[in-house]
Short mmCIF file of C-alpha atoms in Angstrom, two decimals:
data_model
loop_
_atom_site.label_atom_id
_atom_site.label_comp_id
_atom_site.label_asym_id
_atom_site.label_seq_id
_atom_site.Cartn_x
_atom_site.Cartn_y
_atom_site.Cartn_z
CA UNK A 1 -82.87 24.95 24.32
CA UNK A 2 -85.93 23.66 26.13
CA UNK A 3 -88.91 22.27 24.27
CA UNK A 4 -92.85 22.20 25.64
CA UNK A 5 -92.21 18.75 26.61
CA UNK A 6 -88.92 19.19 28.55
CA UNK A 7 -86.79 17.33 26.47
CA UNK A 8 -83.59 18.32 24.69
CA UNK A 9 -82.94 18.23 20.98
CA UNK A 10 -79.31 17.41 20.65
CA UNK A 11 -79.07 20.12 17.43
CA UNK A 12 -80.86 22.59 19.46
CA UNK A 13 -77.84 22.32 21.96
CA UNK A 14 -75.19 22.36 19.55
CA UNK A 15 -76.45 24.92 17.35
CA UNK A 16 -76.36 26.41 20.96
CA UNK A 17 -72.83 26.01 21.95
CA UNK A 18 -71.65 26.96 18.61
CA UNK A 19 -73.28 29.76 18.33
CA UNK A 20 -72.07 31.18 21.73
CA UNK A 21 -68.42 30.27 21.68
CA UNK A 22 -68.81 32.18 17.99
CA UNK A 23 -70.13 35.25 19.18
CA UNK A 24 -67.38 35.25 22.24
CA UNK A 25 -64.49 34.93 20.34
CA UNK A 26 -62.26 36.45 22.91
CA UNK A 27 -63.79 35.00 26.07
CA UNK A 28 -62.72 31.35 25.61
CA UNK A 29 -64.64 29.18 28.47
CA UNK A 30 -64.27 25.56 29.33
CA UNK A 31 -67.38 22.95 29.45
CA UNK A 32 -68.09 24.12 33.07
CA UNK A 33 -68.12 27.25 32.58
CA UNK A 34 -69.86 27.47 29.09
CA UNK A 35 -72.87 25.26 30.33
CA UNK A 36 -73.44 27.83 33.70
CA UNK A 37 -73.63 30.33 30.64
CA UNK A 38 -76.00 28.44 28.93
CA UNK A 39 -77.93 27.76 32.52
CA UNK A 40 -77.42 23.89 32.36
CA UNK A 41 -77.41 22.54 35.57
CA UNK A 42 -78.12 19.17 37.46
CA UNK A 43 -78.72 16.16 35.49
CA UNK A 44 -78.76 18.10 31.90
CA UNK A 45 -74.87 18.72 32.67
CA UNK A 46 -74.40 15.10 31.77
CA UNK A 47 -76.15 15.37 28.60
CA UNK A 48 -74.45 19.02 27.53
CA UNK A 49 -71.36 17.12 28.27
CA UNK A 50 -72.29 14.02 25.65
CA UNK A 51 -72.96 16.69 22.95
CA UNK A 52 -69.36 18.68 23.45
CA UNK A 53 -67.68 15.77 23.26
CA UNK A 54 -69.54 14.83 20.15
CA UNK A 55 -68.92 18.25 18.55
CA UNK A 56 -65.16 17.72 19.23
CA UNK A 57 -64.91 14.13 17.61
CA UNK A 58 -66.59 15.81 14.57
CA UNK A 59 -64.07 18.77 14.55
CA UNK A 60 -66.72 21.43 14.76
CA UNK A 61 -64.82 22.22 17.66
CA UNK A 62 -61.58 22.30 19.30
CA UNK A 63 -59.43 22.60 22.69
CA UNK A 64 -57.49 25.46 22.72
CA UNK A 65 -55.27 26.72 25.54
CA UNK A 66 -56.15 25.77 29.20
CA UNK A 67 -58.72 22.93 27.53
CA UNK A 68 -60.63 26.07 26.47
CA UNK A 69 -63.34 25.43 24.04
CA UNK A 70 -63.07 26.94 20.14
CA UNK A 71 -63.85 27.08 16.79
CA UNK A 72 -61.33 25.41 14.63
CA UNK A 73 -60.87 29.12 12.93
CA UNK A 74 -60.29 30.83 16.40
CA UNK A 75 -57.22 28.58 17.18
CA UNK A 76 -56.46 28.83 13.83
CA UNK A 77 -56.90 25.20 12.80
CA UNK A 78 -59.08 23.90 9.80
CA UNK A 79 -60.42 20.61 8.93
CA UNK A 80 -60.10 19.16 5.80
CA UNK A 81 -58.58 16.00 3.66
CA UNK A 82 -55.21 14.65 3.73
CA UNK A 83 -53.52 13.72 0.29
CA UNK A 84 -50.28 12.05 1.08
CA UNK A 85 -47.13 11.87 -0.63
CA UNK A 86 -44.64 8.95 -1.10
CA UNK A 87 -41.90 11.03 0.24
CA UNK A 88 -43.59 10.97 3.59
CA UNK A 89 -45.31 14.59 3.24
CA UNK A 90 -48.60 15.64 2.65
CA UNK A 91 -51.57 18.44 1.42
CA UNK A 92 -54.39 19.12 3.50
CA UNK A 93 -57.14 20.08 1.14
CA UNK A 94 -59.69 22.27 2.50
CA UNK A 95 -63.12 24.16 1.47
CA UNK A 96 -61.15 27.41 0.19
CA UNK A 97 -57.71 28.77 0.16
CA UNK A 98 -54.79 26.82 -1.08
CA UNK A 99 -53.81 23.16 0.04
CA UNK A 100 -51.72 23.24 3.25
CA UNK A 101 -48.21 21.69 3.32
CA UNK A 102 -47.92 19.39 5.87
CA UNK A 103 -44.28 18.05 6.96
CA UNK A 104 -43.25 14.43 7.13
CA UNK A 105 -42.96 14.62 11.18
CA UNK A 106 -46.68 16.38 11.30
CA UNK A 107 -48.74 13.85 9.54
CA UNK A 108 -49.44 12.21 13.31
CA UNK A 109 -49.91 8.87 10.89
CA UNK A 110 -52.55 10.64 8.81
CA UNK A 111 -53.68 8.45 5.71
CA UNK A 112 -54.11 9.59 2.06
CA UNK A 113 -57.93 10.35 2.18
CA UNK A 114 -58.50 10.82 5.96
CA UNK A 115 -60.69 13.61 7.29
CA UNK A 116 -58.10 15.16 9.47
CA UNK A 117 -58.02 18.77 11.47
CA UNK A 118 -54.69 20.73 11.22
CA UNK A 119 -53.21 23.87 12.69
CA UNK A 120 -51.75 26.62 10.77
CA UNK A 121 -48.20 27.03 11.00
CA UNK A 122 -45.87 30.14 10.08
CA UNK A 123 -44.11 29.87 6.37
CA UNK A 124 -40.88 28.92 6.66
CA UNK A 125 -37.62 27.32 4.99
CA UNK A 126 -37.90 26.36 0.85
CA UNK A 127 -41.98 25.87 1.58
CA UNK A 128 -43.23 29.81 1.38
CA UNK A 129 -46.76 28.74 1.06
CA UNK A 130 -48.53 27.69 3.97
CA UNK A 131 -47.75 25.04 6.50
CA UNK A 132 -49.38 22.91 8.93
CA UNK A 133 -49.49 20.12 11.45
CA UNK A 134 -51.97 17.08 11.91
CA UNK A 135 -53.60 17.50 15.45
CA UNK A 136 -56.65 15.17 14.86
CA UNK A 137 -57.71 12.34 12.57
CA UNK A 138 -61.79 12.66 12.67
CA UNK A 139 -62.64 10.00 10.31
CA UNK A 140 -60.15 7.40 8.36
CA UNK A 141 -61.04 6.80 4.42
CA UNK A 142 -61.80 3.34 3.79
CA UNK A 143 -58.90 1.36 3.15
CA UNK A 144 -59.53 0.58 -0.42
CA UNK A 145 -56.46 -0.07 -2.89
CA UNK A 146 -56.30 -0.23 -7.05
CA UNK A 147 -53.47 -1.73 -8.97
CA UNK A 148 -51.88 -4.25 -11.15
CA UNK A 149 -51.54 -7.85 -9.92
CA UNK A 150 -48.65 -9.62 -10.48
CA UNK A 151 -46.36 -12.77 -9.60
CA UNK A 152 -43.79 -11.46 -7.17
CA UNK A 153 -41.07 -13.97 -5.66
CA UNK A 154 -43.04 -16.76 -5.44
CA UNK A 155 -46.30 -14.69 -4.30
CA UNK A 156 -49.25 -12.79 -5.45
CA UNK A 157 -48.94 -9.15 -4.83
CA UNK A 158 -50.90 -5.72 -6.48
CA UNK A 159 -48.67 -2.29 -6.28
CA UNK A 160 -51.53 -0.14 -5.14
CA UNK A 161 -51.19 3.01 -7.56
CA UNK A 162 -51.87 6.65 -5.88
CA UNK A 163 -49.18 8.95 -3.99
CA UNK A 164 -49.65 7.23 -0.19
CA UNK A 165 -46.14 5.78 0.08
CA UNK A 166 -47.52 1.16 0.42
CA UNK A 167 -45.25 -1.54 -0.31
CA UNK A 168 -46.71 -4.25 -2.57
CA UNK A 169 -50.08 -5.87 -1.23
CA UNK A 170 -50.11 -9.67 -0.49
CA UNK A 171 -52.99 -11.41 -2.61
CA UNK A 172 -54.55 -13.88 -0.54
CA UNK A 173 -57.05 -14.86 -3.53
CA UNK A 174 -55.54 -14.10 -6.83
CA UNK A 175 -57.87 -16.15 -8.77
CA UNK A 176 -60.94 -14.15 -6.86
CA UNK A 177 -63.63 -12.82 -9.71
CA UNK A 178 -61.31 -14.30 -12.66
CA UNK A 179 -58.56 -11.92 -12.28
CA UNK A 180 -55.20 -13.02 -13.68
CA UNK A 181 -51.64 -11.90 -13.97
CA UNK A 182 -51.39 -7.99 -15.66
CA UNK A 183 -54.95 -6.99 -14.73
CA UNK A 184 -56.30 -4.06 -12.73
CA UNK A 185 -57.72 -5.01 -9.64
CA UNK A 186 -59.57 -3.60 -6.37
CA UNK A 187 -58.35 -5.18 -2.93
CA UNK A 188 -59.32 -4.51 0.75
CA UNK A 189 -57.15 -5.47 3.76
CA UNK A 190 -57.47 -8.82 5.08
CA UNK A 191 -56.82 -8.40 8.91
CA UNK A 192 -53.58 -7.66 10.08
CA UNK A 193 -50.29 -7.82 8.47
CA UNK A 194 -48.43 -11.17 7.86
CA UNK A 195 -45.54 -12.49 9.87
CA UNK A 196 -43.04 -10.46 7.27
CA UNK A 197 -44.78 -6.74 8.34
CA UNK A 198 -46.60 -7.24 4.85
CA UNK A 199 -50.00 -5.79 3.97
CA UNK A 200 -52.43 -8.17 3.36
CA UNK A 201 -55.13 -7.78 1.50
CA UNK A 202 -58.26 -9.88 -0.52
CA UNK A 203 -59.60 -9.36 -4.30
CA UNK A 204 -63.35 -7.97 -4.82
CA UNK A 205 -63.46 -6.86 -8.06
CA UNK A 206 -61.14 -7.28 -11.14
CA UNK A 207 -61.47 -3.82 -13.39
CA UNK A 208 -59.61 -5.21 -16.54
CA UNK A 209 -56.66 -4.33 -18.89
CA UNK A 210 -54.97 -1.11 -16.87
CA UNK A 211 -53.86 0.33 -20.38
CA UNK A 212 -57.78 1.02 -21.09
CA UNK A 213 -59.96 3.97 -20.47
CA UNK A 214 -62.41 2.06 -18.94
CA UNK A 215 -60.79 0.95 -16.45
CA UNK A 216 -58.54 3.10 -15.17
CA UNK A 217 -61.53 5.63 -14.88
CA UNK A 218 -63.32 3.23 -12.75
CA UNK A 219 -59.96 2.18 -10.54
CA UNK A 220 -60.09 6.30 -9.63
CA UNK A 221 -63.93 5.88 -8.89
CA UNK A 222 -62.74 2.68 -6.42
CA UNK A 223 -59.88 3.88 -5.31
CA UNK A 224 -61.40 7.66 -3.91
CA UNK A 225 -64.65 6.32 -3.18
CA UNK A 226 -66.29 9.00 -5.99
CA UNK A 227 -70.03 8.61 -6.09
CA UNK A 228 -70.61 6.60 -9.30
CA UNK A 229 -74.80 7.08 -8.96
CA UNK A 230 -77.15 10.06 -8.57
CA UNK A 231 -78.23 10.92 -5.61
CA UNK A 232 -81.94 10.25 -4.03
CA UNK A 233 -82.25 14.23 -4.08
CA UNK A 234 -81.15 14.93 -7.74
CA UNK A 235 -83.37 11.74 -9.25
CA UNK A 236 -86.66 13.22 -6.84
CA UNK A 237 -85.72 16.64 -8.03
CA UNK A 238 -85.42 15.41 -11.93
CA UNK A 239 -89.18 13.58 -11.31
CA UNK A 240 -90.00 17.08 -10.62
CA UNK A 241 -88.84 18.68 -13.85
CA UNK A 242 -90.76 16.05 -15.80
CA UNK A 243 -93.78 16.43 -14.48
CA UNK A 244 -94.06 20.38 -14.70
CA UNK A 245 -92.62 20.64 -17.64
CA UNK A 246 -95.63 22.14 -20.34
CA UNK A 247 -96.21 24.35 -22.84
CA UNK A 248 -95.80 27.16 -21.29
CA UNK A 249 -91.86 26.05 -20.60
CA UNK A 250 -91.25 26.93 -24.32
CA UNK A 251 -93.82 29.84 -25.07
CA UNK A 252 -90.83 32.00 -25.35
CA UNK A 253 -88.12 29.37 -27.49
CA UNK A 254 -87.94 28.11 -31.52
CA UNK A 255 -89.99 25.09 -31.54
CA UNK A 256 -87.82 22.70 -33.80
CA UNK A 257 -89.40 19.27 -32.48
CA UNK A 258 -90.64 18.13 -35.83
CA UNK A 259 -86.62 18.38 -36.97
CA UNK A 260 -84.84 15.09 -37.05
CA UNK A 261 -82.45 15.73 -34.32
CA UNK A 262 -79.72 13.53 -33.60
CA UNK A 263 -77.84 13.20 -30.44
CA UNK A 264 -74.29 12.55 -30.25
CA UNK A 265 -73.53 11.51 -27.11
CA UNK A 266 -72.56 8.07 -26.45
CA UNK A 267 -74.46 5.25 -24.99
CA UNK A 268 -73.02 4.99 -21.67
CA UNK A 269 -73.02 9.04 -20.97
CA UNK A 270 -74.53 10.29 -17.80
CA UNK A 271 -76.59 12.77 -19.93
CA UNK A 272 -77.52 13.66 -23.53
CA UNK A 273 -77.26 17.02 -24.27
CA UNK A 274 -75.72 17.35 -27.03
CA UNK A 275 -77.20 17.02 -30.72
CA UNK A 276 -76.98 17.26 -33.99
CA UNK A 277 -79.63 17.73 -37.21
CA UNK A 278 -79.00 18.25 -41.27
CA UNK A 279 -81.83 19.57 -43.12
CA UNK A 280 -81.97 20.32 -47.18
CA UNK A 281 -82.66 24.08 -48.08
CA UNK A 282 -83.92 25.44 -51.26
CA UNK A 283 -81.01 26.37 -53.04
CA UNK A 284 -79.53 22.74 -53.02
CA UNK A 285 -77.42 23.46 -49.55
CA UNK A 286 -77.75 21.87 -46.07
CA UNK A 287 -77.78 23.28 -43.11
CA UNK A 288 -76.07 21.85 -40.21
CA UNK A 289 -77.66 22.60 -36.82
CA UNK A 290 -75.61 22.17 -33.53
CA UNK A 291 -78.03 21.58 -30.36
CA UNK A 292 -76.97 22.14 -26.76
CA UNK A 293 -79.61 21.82 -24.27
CA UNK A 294 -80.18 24.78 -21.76
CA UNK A 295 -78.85 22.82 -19.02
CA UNK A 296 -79.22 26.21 -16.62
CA UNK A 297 -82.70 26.45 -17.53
CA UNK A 298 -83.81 23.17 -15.42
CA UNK A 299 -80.72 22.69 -12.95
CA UNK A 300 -80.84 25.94 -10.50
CA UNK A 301 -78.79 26.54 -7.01
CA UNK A 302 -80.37 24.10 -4.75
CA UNK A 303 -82.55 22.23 -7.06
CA UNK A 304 -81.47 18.59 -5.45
CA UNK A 305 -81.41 19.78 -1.49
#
């Protein structure tokens, strides 16, 4: 945990801890304890101390009994995102297994879209799947909101759409980005709520006519926060691809280059790979080719890390 120059790499220690309290599963210690372990003493204390806490705030770990230091899975918690329900409920989706049920009084005020940590409760009542309870919020999603703005008792209000159970949104700039009554909008909160208890929230992008494709698809991308453009990694790994791509790529394939192939995707897809080409034959027939590119043979495990 030491480097030549004496100074401490803050993933050295928590690969450190982690690795520890998960290869002493039944020997639960607290911070005190685990850093006399880990022979921290004296000043570094403080510093071991800064990186705990940090490791609990992210949920890689948690307090178990006595203020015992775990691994979510020891104490049988997980980590994962909160979808919520209008009836007050909610889903904790996770990495694998099914989505835990979560009851109305063990949300702990969790938000649709918040990075929460939950414990595992026992099955019971008309819920036989599995159940559990909200014991930390480690991140809250942005409070983003898409819907339909409309004139509402003498005000401006948007109906966010999604399951989390909102009353109608105060508009404090309906005219923002020439949105008008009956279009699909994006708002953010504006500060606290009004004198009423209402949400109130501003305009920063009008999406269009809700009945359209278009813009529902990109309310979902606004609303969930779904990455809309390709990562540094994937365009540096596509560079890649280009520029070793030679001959010898398709020693092994039918070269049909000099066919007139025509793709068929259209203009606004994310890729082309998909094609089509009509060629006469002898007899007086055509032949219809179908072309699908070997996506698998330039995107691998790992290609964009």
């Amino acid at each position: 945990m030491v480097t030549k120059d004496g100074s401490r790499e803050s993933s050295a220690w928590q690969q450190a801890i982690l690795s520890y309290i998960a290869a002493h599963p039944d020997h639960p210690l607290k911070a005190r304890a685990l850093a006399r372990e880990l022979e921290i003493t004296g000043s570094d204390y403080t510093r071991f101390r800064e990186v705990v806490r940090s490791l609990l705030d992210s949920g890689k770990l948690v307090l178990g009994a006595g203020r015992a230091l775990r691994l979510p899975a020891q104490s049988g918690m997980v980590t994962g995102v909160f979808r919520a329900n209008p009836r007050g409920f909610g889903f904790v989706q996770r990495g694998a297994g099914p989505d835990l049920y979560v009851p109305r009084t063990r949300t702990q005020g969790a938000r649709e879209g918040d990075q929460v940590v939950v414990r595992v409760l026992k099955a019971r009542g008309r819920m036989p799947g599995p159940r559990a309870e909200v014991v930390k919020i480690l991140q809250r999603a942005a409070r983003r909101w898409v819907g339909v703005l409309e004139r509402y008792h003498g005000d401006w209000v948007v109906r966010p759409q999604g399951r989390e159970p909102l009353p109608p949104i105060r508009v404090s700039n309906p005219g923002a980005d020439g949105a008008q009554a009956g279009d699909l909008v994006v708002i953010e909160p504006e500060g606290p709520e009004d004198a009423g208890g209402q949400p109130v929230g501003e305009i920063t992008a009008r999406l269009g006519d809700p009945r359209l494709a278009g813009p529902q698809i990109e309310g979902a991308v606004r609303q969930f926060a779904l990455r809309d453009e390709f990562s540094v990694g994937v365009k540096r790994s596509v560079t890649r691809v280009v520029e070793s791509y030679g001959p010898e790529a398709w020693q092994d394939r039918l070269d049909l280059r000099e066919l007139l192939t025509v793709t068929i995707d259209p203009p606004d897809a994310r890729d082309y790979d998909d094609a089509i080409s009509v060629e006469p034959l002898a007899d007086g027939r055509l032949r219809l080719g179908v072309h699908i590119a070997d996506v698998s043979h330039f995107v691998r495990a790992g290609w964009a890390d």
